[in-house]
């Protein structure tokens, strides 16, 4: 089955991927949601991904197992403490080696199998934690790779890697989600959940999330264990 009206959206359960997938739907695409169970240190985000895929009306949602803990190298996949002392300028230990490259490659395979030409990824290069695979240069490079590495690409049917949030601040993303009528409380951002299943409030991701809602002037539906 091939249908170019489909778009494959990577849905992690986080705020950014939620808004990005909603943009795919707003752009008129039929939504195929892909989440990766990479044996991350908690699975609450996958529960959020399932909620998000359902509420966005994804025609299919695949949760693909891929155990990146076998590689390690990240506080999200190995026994390494998640930093809680604020967002710094260096690439943090929560960076998962080559994660977006791996995930986009999987999304690309599904897209080619389905005949889809658009892939949506919720990265942004302004309010982010220093990850190299959240930059426009990465998106452009992967799009070129997709053209070279696929049957569809070499036959003149290139793929488009859509990163609708790439130039947005976290506040812009919150505003966009609100504009799209999303219940942003369905999403999950925390790297190290506190007891009781609430956001810790201190990891980089919690800090950026809280800052985004505050700067957007939108009530934050998130329950934090503590406030930074």
PDB file of C-alpha atoms in Angstrom:
ATOM      1  CA  UNK A   1       0.000   0.000   0.000  1.00  0.00           C
ATOM      2  CA  UNK A   2       1.368   3.407  -0.970  1.00  0.00           C
ATOM      3  CA  UNK A   3      -0.239   6.753  -0.303  1.00  0.00           C
ATOM      4  CA  UNK A   4       1.559  10.104  -0.368  1.00  0.00           C
ATOM      5  CA  UNK A   5      -1.152  11.636   1.816  1.00  0.00           C
ATOM      6  CA  UNK A   6       0.422   9.817   4.758  1.00  0.00           C
ATOM      7  CA  UNK A   7       3.055  11.381   6.996  1.00  0.00           C
ATOM      8  CA  UNK A   8       5.161   9.486   9.503  1.00  0.00           C
ATOM      9  CA  UNK A   9       5.583  11.406  12.751  1.00  0.00           C
ATOM     10  CA  UNK A  10       8.015  10.433  15.465  1.00  0.00           C
ATOM     11  CA  UNK A  11       6.024  10.609  18.701  1.00  0.00           C
ATOM     12  CA  UNK A  12       8.068  10.268  21.877  1.00  0.00           C
ATOM     13  CA  UNK A  13       5.361  11.387  24.271  1.00  0.00           C
ATOM     14  CA  UNK A  14       7.064  14.734  24.814  1.00  0.00           C
ATOM     15  CA  UNK A  15       5.689  18.206  24.301  1.00  0.00           C
ATOM     16  CA  UNK A  16       7.664  18.921  21.124  1.00  0.00           C
ATOM     17  CA  UNK A  17       6.817  15.689  19.331  1.00  0.00           C
ATOM     18  CA  UNK A  18       3.139  16.153  20.273  1.00  0.00           C
ATOM     19  CA  UNK A  19       2.987  19.595  18.701  1.00  0.00           C
ATOM     20  CA  UNK A  20       5.012  18.439  15.678  1.00  0.00           C
ATOM     21  CA  UNK A  21       2.655  15.510  15.030  1.00  0.00           C
ATOM     22  CA  UNK A  22      -0.315  17.840  15.416  1.00  0.00           C
ATOM     23  CA  UNK A  23       1.271  20.073  12.763  1.00  0.00           C
ATOM     24  CA  UNK A  24       1.349  17.079  10.406  1.00  0.00           C
ATOM     25  CA  UNK A  25      -2.363  16.599  10.940  1.00  0.00           C
ATOM     26  CA  UNK A  26      -3.019  20.343  10.526  1.00  0.00           C
ATOM     27  CA  UNK A  27      -1.070  20.212   7.244  1.00  0.00           C
ATOM     28  CA  UNK A  28      -3.681  17.753   5.966  1.00  0.00           C
ATOM     29  CA  UNK A  29      -1.747  14.520   6.321  1.00  0.00           C
ATOM     30  CA  UNK A  30      -3.067  11.151   7.411  1.00  0.00           C
ATOM     31  CA  UNK A  31      -0.999  10.421  10.476  1.00  0.00           C
ATOM     32  CA  UNK A  32       1.253   7.401  11.055  1.00  0.00           C
ATOM     33  CA  UNK A  33       2.789   7.630  14.524  1.00  0.00           C
ATOM     34  CA  UNK A  34       6.095   5.949  15.376  1.00  0.00           C
ATOM     35  CA  UNK A  35       7.407   5.640  18.926  1.00  0.00           C
ATOM     36  CA  UNK A  36      10.613   3.861  19.909  1.00  0.00           C
ATOM     37  CA  UNK A  37      10.843   1.784  23.062  1.00  0.00           C
ATOM     38  CA  UNK A  38      14.608   2.038  23.386  1.00  0.00           C
ATOM     39  CA  UNK A  39      14.673   0.719  26.959  1.00  0.00           C
ATOM     40  CA  UNK A  40      14.943   4.247  28.278  1.00  0.00           C
ATOM     41  CA  UNK A  41      15.117   4.584  32.047  1.00  0.00           C
ATOM     42  CA  UNK A  42      11.361   5.098  32.348  1.00  0.00           C
ATOM     43  CA  UNK A  43       8.386   4.151  30.188  1.00  0.00           C
ATOM     44  CA  UNK A  44       5.917   6.805  31.280  1.00  0.00           C
ATOM     45  CA  UNK A  45       6.702   8.717  28.070  1.00  0.00           C
ATOM     46  CA  UNK A  46       5.537   5.743  25.995  1.00  0.00           C
ATOM     47  CA  UNK A  47       2.194   5.825  27.821  1.00  0.00           C
ATOM     48  CA  UNK A  48       2.035   9.517  26.898  1.00  0.00           C
ATOM     49  CA  UNK A  49       2.883   8.649  23.281  1.00  0.00           C
ATOM     50  CA  UNK A  50      -0.029   6.209  23.145  1.00  0.00           C
ATOM     51  CA  UNK A  51      -2.397   8.886  24.498  1.00  0.00           C
ATOM     52  CA  UNK A  52      -1.122  11.408  21.986  1.00  0.00           C
ATOM     53  CA  UNK A  53      -1.382   9.061  19.001  1.00  0.00           C
ATOM     54  CA  UNK A  54      -4.958   8.255  19.990  1.00  0.00           C
ATOM     55  CA  UNK A  55      -6.076  11.840  20.531  1.00  0.00           C
ATOM     56  CA  UNK A  56      -4.530  12.928  17.216  1.00  0.00           C
ATOM     57  CA  UNK A  57      -6.373  10.160  15.398  1.00  0.00           C
ATOM     58  CA  UNK A  58      -3.295   8.360  14.085  1.00  0.00           C
ATOM     59  CA  UNK A  59      -4.376   5.697  11.601  1.00  0.00           C
ATOM     60  CA  UNK A  60      -1.644   3.468  12.959  1.00  0.00           C
ATOM     61  CA  UNK A  61       0.724   3.725  15.915  1.00  0.00           C
ATOM     62  CA  UNK A  62       3.776   1.500  16.064  1.00  0.00           C
ATOM     63  CA  UNK A  63       5.778   1.235  19.295  1.00  0.00           C
ATOM     64  CA  UNK A  64       8.987  -0.330  18.042  1.00  0.00           C
ATOM     65  CA  UNK A  65      11.322  -2.094  20.504  1.00  0.00           C
ATOM     66  CA  UNK A  66      14.998  -1.225  20.077  1.00  0.00           C
ATOM     67  CA  UNK A  67      17.171  -1.748  23.149  1.00  0.00           C
ATOM     68  CA  UNK A  68      19.709   1.086  23.096  1.00  0.00           C
ATOM     69  CA  UNK A  69      20.624   0.325  26.698  1.00  0.00           C
ATOM     70  CA  UNK A  70      22.877  -2.364  25.212  1.00  0.00           C
ATOM     71  CA  UNK A  71      24.995   0.510  23.859  1.00  0.00           C
ATOM     72  CA  UNK A  72      24.712   2.754  26.926  1.00  0.00           C
ATOM     73  CA  UNK A  73      26.535   6.065  26.805  1.00  0.00           C
ATOM     74  CA  UNK A  74      23.670   8.205  28.114  1.00  0.00           C
ATOM     75  CA  UNK A  75      21.935   8.990  31.383  1.00  0.00           C
ATOM     76  CA  UNK A  76      18.716   7.900  29.668  1.00  0.00           C
ATOM     77  CA  UNK A  77      19.986   4.400  28.832  1.00  0.00           C
ATOM     78  CA  UNK A  78      22.619   3.621  31.483  1.00  0.00           C
ATOM     79  CA  UNK A  79      23.194   3.918  35.223  1.00  0.00           C
ATOM     80  CA  UNK A  80      24.280   7.553  35.048  1.00  0.00           C
ATOM     81  CA  UNK A  81      22.722  10.272  37.193  1.00  0.00           C
ATOM     82  CA  UNK A  82      20.467  12.754  35.413  1.00  0.00           C
ATOM     83  CA  UNK A  83      21.827  16.283  36.015  1.00  0.00           C
ATOM     84  CA  UNK A  84      19.607  18.493  38.162  1.00  0.00           C
ATOM     85  CA  UNK A  85      21.717  21.665  38.441  1.00  0.00           C
ATOM     86  CA  UNK A  86      20.359  23.650  35.493  1.00  0.00           C
ATOM     87  CA  UNK A  87      20.665  23.843  31.719  1.00  0.00           C
ATOM     88  CA  UNK A  88      24.279  24.323  30.620  1.00  0.00           C
ATOM     89  CA  UNK A  89      26.035  25.110  27.355  1.00  0.00           C
ATOM     90  CA  UNK A  90      27.737  21.748  26.806  1.00  0.00           C
ATOM     91  CA  UNK A  91      26.161  18.611  25.361  1.00  0.00           C
ATOM     92  CA  UNK A  92      24.722  16.933  28.482  1.00  0.00           C
ATOM     93  CA  UNK A  93      24.913  13.288  29.539  1.00  0.00           C
ATOM     94  CA  UNK A  94      21.217  12.930  28.632  1.00  0.00           C
ATOM     95  CA  UNK A  95      22.271  12.963  24.966  1.00  0.00           C
ATOM     96  CA  UNK A  96      21.635   9.492  23.537  1.00  0.00           C
ATOM     97  CA  UNK A  97      24.317   8.704  20.905  1.00  0.00           C
ATOM     98  CA  UNK A  98      22.915   9.205  17.386  1.00  0.00           C
ATOM     99  CA  UNK A  99      19.320   8.865  18.645  1.00  0.00           C
ATOM    100  CA  UNK A 100      17.594  11.102  16.113  1.00  0.00           C
ATOM    101  CA  UNK A 101      19.635   9.593  13.272  1.00  0.00           C
ATOM    102  CA  UNK A 102      18.549   6.121  14.339  1.00  0.00           C
ATOM    103  CA  UNK A 103      14.923   7.099  14.862  1.00  0.00           C
ATOM    104  CA  UNK A 104      14.649   8.995  11.592  1.00  0.00           C
ATOM    105  CA  UNK A 105      16.161   6.038   9.741  1.00  0.00           C
ATOM    106  CA  UNK A 106      13.401   3.815  11.125  1.00  0.00           C
ATOM    107  CA  UNK A 107      10.753   6.402  10.269  1.00  0.00           C
ATOM    108  CA  UNK A 108      12.222   6.639   6.767  1.00  0.00           C
ATOM    109  CA  UNK A 109      11.908   2.880   6.290  1.00  0.00           C
ATOM    110  CA  UNK A 110       8.242   2.941   7.277  1.00  0.00           C
ATOM    111  CA  UNK A 111       7.566   6.000   5.142  1.00  0.00           C
ATOM    112  CA  UNK A 112       9.076   4.364   2.055  1.00  0.00           C
ATOM    113  CA  UNK A 113       7.109   1.180   2.663  1.00  0.00           C
ATOM    114  CA  UNK A 114       3.870   3.190   2.921  1.00  0.00           C
ATOM    115  CA  UNK A 115       4.611   5.527   0.029  1.00  0.00           C
ATOM    116  CA  UNK A 116       4.697   8.524   2.377  1.00  0.00           C
ATOM    117  CA  UNK A 117       7.027  11.370   1.493  1.00  0.00           C
ATOM    118  CA  UNK A 118       6.833  13.497   4.653  1.00  0.00           C
ATOM    119  CA  UNK A 119       8.454  12.735   7.996  1.00  0.00           C
ATOM    120  CA  UNK A 120       7.788  14.948  11.033  1.00  0.00           C
ATOM    121  CA  UNK A 121      10.295  15.387  13.842  1.00  0.00           C
ATOM    122  CA  UNK A 122       9.804  17.604  16.900  1.00  0.00           C
ATOM    123  CA  UNK A 123      13.287  19.084  17.250  1.00  0.00           C
ATOM    124  CA  UNK A 124      14.032  22.724  17.957  1.00  0.00           C
ATOM    125  CA  UNK A 125      17.347  24.548  17.886  1.00  0.00           C
ATOM    126  CA  UNK A 126      16.638  27.467  20.243  1.00  0.00           C
ATOM    127  CA  UNK A 127      15.486  26.216  23.648  1.00  0.00           C
ATOM    128  CA  UNK A 128      17.149  22.810  23.634  1.00  0.00           C
ATOM    129  CA  UNK A 129      19.826  21.120  25.705  1.00  0.00           C
ATOM    130  CA  UNK A 130      22.729  21.294  23.265  1.00  0.00           C
ATOM    131  CA  UNK A 131      21.939  18.182  21.243  1.00  0.00           C
ATOM    132  CA  UNK A 132      23.701  18.174  17.840  1.00  0.00           C
ATOM    133  CA  UNK A 133      20.833  16.223  16.220  1.00  0.00           C
ATOM    134  CA  UNK A 134      18.345  19.037  16.883  1.00  0.00           C
ATOM    135  CA  UNK A 135      19.928  21.509  14.449  1.00  0.00           C
ATOM    136  CA  UNK A 136      18.770  22.586  10.969  1.00  0.00           C
ATOM    137  CA  UNK A 137      22.066  21.290   9.551  1.00  0.00           C
ATOM    138  CA  UNK A 138      21.192  17.815  10.765  1.00  0.00           C
ATOM    139  CA  UNK A 139      17.732  17.958   9.195  1.00  0.00           C
ATOM    140  CA  UNK A 140      19.172  19.113   5.865  1.00  0.00           C
ATOM    141  CA  UNK A 141      21.867  16.434   5.946  1.00  0.00           C
ATOM    142  CA  UNK A 142      19.414  13.642   6.692  1.00  0.00           C
ATOM    143  CA  UNK A 143      17.094  14.776   3.914  1.00  0.00           C
ATOM    144  CA  UNK A 144      19.993  14.478   1.474  1.00  0.00           C
ATOM    145  CA  UNK A 145      20.869  11.065   2.910  1.00  0.00           C
ATOM    146  CA  UNK A 146      17.269   9.913   2.395  1.00  0.00           C
ATOM    147  CA  UNK A 147      17.467  10.914  -1.254  1.00  0.00           C
ATOM    148  CA  UNK A 148      20.659   8.921  -1.771  1.00  0.00           C
ATOM    149  CA  UNK A 149      19.798   5.871   0.309  1.00  0.00           C
ATOM    150  CA  UNK A 150      16.300   4.903  -0.836  1.00  0.00           C
ATOM    151  CA  UNK A 151      14.720   3.450  -3.941  1.00  0.00           C
ATOM    152  CA  UNK A 152      12.146   6.245  -3.890  1.00  0.00           C
ATOM    153  CA  UNK A 153      14.859   8.881  -3.679  1.00  0.00           C
ATOM    154  CA  UNK A 154      16.958   7.621  -6.574  1.00  0.00           C
ATOM    155  CA  UNK A 155      13.805   7.264  -8.680  1.00  0.00           C
ATOM    156  CA  UNK A 156      13.011  10.939  -8.227  1.00  0.00           C
ATOM    157  CA  UNK A 157      10.584  10.839  -5.300  1.00  0.00           C
ATOM    158  CA  UNK A 158      12.470  12.620  -2.535  1.00  0.00           C
ATOM    159  CA  UNK A 159      11.483  12.677   1.109  1.00  0.00           C
ATOM    160  CA  UNK A 160      10.831  15.831   3.088  1.00  0.00           C
ATOM    161  CA  UNK A 161      11.993  15.941   6.685  1.00  0.00           C
ATOM    162  CA  UNK A 162       9.590  18.327   8.365  1.00  0.00           C
ATOM    163  CA  UNK A 163      10.804  20.010  11.545  1.00  0.00           C
ATOM    164  CA  UNK A 164       8.078  22.619  12.090  1.00  0.00           C
ATOM    165  CA  UNK A 165       9.412  23.634  15.509  1.00  0.00           C
ATOM    166  CA  UNK A 166      13.096  23.933  14.640  1.00  0.00           C
ATOM    167  CA  UNK A 167      13.179  27.748  14.839  1.00  0.00           C
ATOM    168  CA  UNK A 168      10.768  28.070  17.759  1.00  0.00           C
ATOM    169  CA  UNK A 169      11.486  28.746  21.399  1.00  0.00           C
ATOM    170  CA  UNK A 170       9.813  26.519  23.963  1.00  0.00           C
ATOM    171  CA  UNK A 171       7.345  29.349  24.605  1.00  0.00           C
ATOM    172  CA  UNK A 172       6.555  29.472  20.872  1.00  0.00           C
ATOM    173  CA  UNK A 173       5.926  25.712  20.948  1.00  0.00           C
ATOM    174  CA  UNK A 174       3.539  26.050  23.887  1.00  0.00           C
ATOM    175  CA  UNK A 175       1.690  28.820  22.054  1.00  0.00           C
ATOM    176  CA  UNK A 176       1.526  26.717  18.876  1.00  0.00           C
ATOM    177  CA  UNK A 177       0.124  23.761  20.769  1.00  0.00           C
ATOM    178  CA  UNK A 178      -2.464  26.006  22.398  1.00  0.00           C
ATOM    179  CA  UNK A 179      -3.369  27.472  19.013  1.00  0.00           C
ATOM    180  CA  UNK A 180      -3.900  23.930  17.694  1.00  0.00           C
ATOM    181  CA  UNK A 181      -6.254  23.215  20.585  1.00  0.00           C
ATOM    182  CA  UNK A 182      -4.046  20.550  22.175  1.00  0.00           C
ATOM    183  CA  UNK A 183      -4.276  19.338  25.745  1.00  0.00           C
ATOM    184  CA  UNK A 184      -0.586  19.773  26.494  1.00  0.00           C
ATOM    185  CA  UNK A 185      -1.013  18.018  29.818  1.00  0.00           C
ATOM    186  CA  UNK A 186      -1.105  14.739  27.882  1.00  0.00           C
ATOM    187  CA  UNK A 187       2.608  15.066  27.127  1.00  0.00           C
ATOM    188  CA  UNK A 188       5.548  14.020  29.274  1.00  0.00           C
ATOM    189  CA  UNK A 189       8.948  15.729  29.394  1.00  0.00           C
ATOM    190  CA  UNK A 190      10.786  14.656  32.549  1.00  0.00           C
ATOM    191  CA  UNK A 191      14.027  12.652  32.297  1.00  0.00           C
ATOM    192  CA  UNK A 192      13.837  11.370  35.878  1.00  0.00           C
ATOM    193  CA  UNK A 193      10.273  11.017  37.210  1.00  0.00           C
ATOM    194  CA  UNK A 194       9.708  11.618  40.905  1.00  0.00           C
ATOM    195  CA  UNK A 195       7.794   9.178  43.124  1.00  0.00           C
ATOM    196  CA  UNK A 196       4.101   9.303  42.396  1.00  0.00           C
ATOM    197  CA  UNK A 197       4.621   9.627  38.654  1.00  0.00           C
ATOM    198  CA  UNK A 198       5.168  13.387  38.545  1.00  0.00           C
ATOM    199  CA  UNK A 199       7.786  15.487  36.774  1.00  0.00           C
ATOM    200  CA  UNK A 200      10.898  16.011  38.922  1.00  0.00           C
ATOM    201  CA  UNK A 201      11.006  19.740  38.147  1.00  0.00           C
ATOM    202  CA  UNK A 202      14.810  19.947  38.138  1.00  0.00           C
ATOM    203  CA  UNK A 203      16.155  18.094  35.074  1.00  0.00           C
ATOM    204  CA  UNK A 204      16.942  20.061  31.918  1.00  0.00           C
ATOM    205  CA  UNK A 205      13.755  18.967  30.224  1.00  0.00           C
ATOM    206  CA  UNK A 206      11.531  19.956  33.163  1.00  0.00           C
ATOM    207  CA  UNK A 207      13.231  23.340  33.433  1.00  0.00           C
ATOM    208  CA  UNK A 208      12.774  24.051  29.720  1.00  0.00           C
ATOM    209  CA  UNK A 209       9.144  22.923  29.849  1.00  0.00           C
ATOM    210  CA  UNK A 210       8.278  25.095  32.855  1.00  0.00           C
ATOM    211  CA  UNK A 211      10.104  28.064  31.326  1.00  0.00           C
ATOM    212  CA  UNK A 212       8.171  27.628  28.082  1.00  0.00           C
ATOM    213  CA  UNK A 213       4.768  27.738  29.753  1.00  0.00           C
ATOM    214  CA  UNK A 214       5.785  30.689  31.926  1.00  0.00           C
ATOM    215  CA  UNK A 215       7.125  32.744  29.011  1.00  0.00           C
ATOM    216  CA  UNK A 216       4.122  31.851  26.843  1.00  0.00           C
ATOM    217  CA  UNK A 217       1.753  33.071  29.538  1.00  0.00           C
ATOM    218  CA  UNK A 218      -0.114  29.764  29.366  1.00  0.00           C
ATOM    219  CA  UNK A 219      -1.137  27.893  32.541  1.00  0.00           C
ATOM    220  CA  UNK A 220       1.166  24.932  33.042  1.00  0.00           C
ATOM    221  CA  UNK A 221      -0.841  21.707  33.534  1.00  0.00           C
ATOM    222  CA  UNK A 222       2.259  19.803  34.648  1.00  0.00           C
ATOM    223  CA  UNK A 223       2.674  18.436  38.164  1.00  0.00           C
ATOM    224  CA  UNK A 224       6.253  18.989  39.361  1.00  0.00           C
ATOM    225  CA  UNK A 225       7.716  17.455  42.510  1.00  0.00           C
ATOM    226  CA  UNK A 226       9.643  20.676  43.124  1.00  0.00           C
ATOM    227  CA  UNK A 227       9.961  24.033  41.392  1.00  0.00           C
ATOM    228  CA  UNK A 228      13.358  25.019  40.017  1.00  0.00           C
TER     229      UNK A 228
END
